[in-house]
mmCIF file of C-alpha atoms in Angstrom:
data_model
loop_
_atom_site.group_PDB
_atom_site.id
_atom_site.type_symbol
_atom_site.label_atom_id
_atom_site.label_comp_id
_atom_site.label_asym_id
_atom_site.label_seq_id
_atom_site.Cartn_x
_atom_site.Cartn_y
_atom_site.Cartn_z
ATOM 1 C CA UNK A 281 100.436 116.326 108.128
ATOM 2 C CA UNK A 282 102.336 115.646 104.956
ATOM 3 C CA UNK A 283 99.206 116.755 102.969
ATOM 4 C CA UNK A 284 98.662 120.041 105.157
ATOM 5 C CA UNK A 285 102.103 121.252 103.273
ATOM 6 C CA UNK A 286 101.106 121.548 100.031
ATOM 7 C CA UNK A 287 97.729 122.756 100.627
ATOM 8 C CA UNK A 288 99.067 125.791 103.141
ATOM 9 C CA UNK A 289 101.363 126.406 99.913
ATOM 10 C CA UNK A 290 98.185 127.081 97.983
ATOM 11 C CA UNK A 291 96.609 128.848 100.693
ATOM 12 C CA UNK A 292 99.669 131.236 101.103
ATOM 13 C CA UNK A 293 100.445 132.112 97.159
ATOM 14 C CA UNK A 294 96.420 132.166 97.399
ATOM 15 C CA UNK A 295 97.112 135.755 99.188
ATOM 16 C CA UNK A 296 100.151 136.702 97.551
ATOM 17 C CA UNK A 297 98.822 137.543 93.886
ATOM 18 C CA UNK A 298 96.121 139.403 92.598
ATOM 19 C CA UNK A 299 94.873 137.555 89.648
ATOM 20 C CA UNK A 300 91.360 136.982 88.883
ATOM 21 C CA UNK A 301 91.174 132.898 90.195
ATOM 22 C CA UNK A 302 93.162 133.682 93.329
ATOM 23 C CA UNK A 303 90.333 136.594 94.169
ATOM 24 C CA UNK A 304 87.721 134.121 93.524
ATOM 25 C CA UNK A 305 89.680 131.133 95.802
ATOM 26 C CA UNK A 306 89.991 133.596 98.489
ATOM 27 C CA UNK A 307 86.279 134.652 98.832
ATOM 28 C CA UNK A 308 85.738 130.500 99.004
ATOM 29 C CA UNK A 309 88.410 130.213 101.807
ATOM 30 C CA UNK A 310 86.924 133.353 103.737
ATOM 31 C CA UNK A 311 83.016 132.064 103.655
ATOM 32 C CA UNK A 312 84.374 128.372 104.333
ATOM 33 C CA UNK A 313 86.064 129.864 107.767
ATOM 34 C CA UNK A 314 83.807 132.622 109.157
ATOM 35 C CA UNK A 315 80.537 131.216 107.661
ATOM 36 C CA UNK A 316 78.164 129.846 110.431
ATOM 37 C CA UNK A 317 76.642 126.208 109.722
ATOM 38 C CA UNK A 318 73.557 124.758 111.300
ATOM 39 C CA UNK A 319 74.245 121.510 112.580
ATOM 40 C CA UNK A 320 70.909 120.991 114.228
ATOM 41 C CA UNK A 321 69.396 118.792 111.470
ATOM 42 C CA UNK A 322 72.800 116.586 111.529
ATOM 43 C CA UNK A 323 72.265 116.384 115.348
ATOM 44 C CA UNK A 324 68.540 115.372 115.222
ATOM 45 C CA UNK A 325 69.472 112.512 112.283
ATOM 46 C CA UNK A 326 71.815 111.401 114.706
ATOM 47 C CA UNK A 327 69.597 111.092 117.930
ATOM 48 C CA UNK A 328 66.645 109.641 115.606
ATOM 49 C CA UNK A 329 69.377 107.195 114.467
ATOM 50 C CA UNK A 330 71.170 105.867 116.985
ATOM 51 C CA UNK A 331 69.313 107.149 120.137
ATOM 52 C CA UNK A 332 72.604 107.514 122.644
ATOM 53 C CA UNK A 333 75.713 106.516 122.479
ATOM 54 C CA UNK A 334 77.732 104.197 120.301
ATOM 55 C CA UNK A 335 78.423 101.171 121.534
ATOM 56 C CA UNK A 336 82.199 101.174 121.266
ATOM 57 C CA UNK A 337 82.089 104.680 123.878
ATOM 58 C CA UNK A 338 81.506 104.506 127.503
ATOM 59 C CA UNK A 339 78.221 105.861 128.964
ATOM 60 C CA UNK A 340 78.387 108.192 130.755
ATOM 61 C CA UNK A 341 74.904 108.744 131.856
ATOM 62 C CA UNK A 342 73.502 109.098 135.757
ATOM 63 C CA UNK A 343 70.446 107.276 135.045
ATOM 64 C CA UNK A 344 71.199 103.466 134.220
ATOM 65 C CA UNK A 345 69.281 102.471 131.682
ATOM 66 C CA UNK A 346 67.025 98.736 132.089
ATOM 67 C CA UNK A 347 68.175 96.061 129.776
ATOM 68 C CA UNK A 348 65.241 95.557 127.048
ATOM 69 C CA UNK A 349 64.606 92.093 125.602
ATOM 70 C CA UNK A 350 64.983 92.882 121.955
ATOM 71 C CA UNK A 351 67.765 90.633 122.377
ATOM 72 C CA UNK A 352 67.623 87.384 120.138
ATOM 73 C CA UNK A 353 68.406 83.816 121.612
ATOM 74 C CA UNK A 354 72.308 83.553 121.552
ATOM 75 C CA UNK A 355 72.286 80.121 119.727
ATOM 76 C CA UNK A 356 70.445 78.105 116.312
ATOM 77 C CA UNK A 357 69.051 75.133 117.385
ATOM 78 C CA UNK A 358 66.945 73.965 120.629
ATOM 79 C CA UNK A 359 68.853 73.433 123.606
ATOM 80 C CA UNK A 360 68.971 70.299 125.894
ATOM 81 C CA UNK A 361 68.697 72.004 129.402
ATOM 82 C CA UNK A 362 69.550 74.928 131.184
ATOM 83 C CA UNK A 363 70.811 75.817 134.748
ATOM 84 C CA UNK A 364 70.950 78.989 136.402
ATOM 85 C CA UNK A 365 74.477 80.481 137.698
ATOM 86 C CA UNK A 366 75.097 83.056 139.880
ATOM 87 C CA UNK A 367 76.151 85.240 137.462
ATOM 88 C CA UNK A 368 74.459 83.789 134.093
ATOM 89 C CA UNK A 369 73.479 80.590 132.555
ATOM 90 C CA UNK A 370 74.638 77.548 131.455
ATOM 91 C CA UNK A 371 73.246 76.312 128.154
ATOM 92 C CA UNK A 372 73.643 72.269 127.303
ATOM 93 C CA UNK A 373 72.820 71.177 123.464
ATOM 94 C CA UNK A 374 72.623 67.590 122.261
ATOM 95 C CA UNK A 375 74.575 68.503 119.672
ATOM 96 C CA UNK A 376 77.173 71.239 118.421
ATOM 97 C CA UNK A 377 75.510 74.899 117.705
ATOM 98 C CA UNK A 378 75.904 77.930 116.313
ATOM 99 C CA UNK A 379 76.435 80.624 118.719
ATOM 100 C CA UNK A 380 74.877 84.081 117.974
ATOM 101 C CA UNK A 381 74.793 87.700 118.661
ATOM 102 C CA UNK A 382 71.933 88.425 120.903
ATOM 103 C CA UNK A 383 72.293 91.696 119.977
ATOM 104 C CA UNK A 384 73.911 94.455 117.660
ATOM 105 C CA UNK A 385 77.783 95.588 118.775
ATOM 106 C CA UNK A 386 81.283 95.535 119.196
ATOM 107 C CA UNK A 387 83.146 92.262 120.189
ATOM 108 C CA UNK A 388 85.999 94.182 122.977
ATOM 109 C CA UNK A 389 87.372 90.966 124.429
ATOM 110 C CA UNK A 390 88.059 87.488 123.567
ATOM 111 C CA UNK A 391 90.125 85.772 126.141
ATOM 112 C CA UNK A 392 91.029 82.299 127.807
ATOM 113 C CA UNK A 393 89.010 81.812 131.086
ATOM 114 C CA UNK A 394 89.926 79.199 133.746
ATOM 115 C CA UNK A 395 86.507 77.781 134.474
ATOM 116 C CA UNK A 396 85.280 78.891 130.965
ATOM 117 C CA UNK A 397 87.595 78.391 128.011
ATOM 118 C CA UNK A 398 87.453 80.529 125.056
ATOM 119 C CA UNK A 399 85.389 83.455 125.709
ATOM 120 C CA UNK A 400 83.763 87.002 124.277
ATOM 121 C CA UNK A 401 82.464 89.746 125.140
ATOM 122 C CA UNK A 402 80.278 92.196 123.302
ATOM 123 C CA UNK A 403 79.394 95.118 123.922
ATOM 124 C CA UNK A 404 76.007 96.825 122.767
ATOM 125 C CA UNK A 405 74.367 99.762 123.321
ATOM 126 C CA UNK A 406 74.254 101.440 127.339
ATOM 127 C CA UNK A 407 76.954 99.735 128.173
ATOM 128 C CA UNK A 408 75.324 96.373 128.360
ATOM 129 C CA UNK A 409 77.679 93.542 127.462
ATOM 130 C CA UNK A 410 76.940 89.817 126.423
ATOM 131 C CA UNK A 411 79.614 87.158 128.011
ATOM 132 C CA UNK A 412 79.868 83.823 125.953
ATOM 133 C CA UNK A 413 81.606 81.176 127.199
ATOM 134 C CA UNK A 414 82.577 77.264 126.970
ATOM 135 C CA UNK A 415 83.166 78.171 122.928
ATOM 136 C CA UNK A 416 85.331 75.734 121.008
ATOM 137 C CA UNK A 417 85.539 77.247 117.645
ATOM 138 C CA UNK A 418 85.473 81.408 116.906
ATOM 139 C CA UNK A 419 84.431 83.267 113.488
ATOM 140 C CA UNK A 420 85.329 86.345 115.137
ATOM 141 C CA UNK A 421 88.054 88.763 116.508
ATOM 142 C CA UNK A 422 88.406 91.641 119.234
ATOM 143 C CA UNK A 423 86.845 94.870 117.496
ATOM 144 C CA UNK A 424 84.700 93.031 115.130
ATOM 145 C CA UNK A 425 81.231 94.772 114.460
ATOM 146 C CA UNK A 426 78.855 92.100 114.801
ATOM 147 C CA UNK A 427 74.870 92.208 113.556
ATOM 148 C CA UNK A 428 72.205 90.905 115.925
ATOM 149 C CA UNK A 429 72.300 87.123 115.303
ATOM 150 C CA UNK A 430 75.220 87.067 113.499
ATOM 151 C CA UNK A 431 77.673 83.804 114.129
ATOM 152 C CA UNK A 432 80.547 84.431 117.297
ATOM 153 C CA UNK A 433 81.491 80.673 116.942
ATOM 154 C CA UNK A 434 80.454 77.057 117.458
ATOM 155 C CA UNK A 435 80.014 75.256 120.909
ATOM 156 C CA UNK A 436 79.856 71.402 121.006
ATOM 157 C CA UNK A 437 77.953 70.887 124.441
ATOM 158 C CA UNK A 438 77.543 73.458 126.697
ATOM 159 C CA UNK A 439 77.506 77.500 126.537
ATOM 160 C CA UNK A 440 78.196 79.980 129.764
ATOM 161 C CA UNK A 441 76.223 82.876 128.321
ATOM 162 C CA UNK A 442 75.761 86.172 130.782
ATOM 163 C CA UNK A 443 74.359 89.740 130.512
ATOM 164 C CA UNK A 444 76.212 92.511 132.199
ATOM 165 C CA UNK A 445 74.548 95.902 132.376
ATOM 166 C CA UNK A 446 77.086 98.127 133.867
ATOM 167 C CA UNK A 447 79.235 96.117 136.063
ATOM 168 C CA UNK A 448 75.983 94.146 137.131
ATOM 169 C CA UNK A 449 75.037 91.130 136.075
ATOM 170 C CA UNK A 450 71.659 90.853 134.858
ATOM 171 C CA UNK A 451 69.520 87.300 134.778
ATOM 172 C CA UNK A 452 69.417 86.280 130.749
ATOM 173 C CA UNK A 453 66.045 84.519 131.373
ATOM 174 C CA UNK A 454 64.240 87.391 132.306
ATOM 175 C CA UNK A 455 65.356 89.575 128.952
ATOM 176 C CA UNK A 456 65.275 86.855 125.969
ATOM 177 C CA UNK A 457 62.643 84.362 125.430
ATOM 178 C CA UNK A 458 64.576 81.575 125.189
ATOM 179 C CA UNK A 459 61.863 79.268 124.037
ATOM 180 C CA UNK A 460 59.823 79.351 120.932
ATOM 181 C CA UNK A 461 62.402 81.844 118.722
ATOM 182 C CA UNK A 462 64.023 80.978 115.759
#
């Protein structure tokens, strides 16, 4: 608000005088607020761009959307084993790995978890989250913007990793080929 003041100062001794420059500043401030803009070709860049909603909002949409498996494996190296859970997976390595982004978006939580230790949450796009779990070192904080396969942290043995579309939990097995990616 501090730099409204002196602008409304110009504005106002804009009006008051009637040399040449204020004449030509007033025409600019009258097309600037009654001139109509077309903001159509803003609003189709945007849909071609980003197709929905940004991550970081809420969507608000009646339709739920299916997860797609564009989604990249969430670590670097091969894995040792892994075993189903009822609400994800749980990844063991031989040795300690890299943990990625499996996708593009926002990281909203990082917390300590009873059963899981140090853990994130992304969000991407549609309101489908990644949960990663079991972590023992982080390279990121809560609101970082993170690339698709971009380092979240390292995890010595084992990784709880889960895909939540909504509030339901979605099986990671059936949306990223865990096998055979790089």
């Amino acid at each position: 608000m501090g730099d409204f003041i002196p602008f409304s100062g110009v504005y106002f001794f804009t009006y008051q005088f009637n040399y040449p420059y204020a004449k030509v500043a007033r025409e600019w401030i009258r097309d600037s607020i009654t001139k109509e803009y077309n903001f159509n070709g803003v609003l189709d860049w945007y849909y071609q761009k980003f197709s929905g909603n940004p991550a970081i909002l809420p969507t608000f949409s009646i339709k739920q959307k299916e997860v797609k498996s564009h989604f990249v494996k969430p670590f670097d190296k091969a894995m040792k084993s892994m075993k189903p859970l009822s609400q994800g997976i749980l990844i063991e390595f031989s040795q300690p790995d890299n943990i990625l982004s499996v996708e593009q978006g926002l990281v909203v939580s990082i917390e300590e978890e009873q059963n899981l230790g140090q853990t994130v949450i992304v969000r991407h796009k549609n309101g489908v989250e990644s949960i990663y779990g079991m972590l023992d070192q982080l390279k990121v904080e809560e609101n970082d913007w993170l690339q698709s396969g971009q380092s979240i942290g390292m995890a010595n043995q084992n990784l709880y990793f889960a895909i939540r579309d909504q509030s339901k939990y979605v099986n990671p097995m059936d949306v990223i080929a865990f096998e055979g990616q790089n």
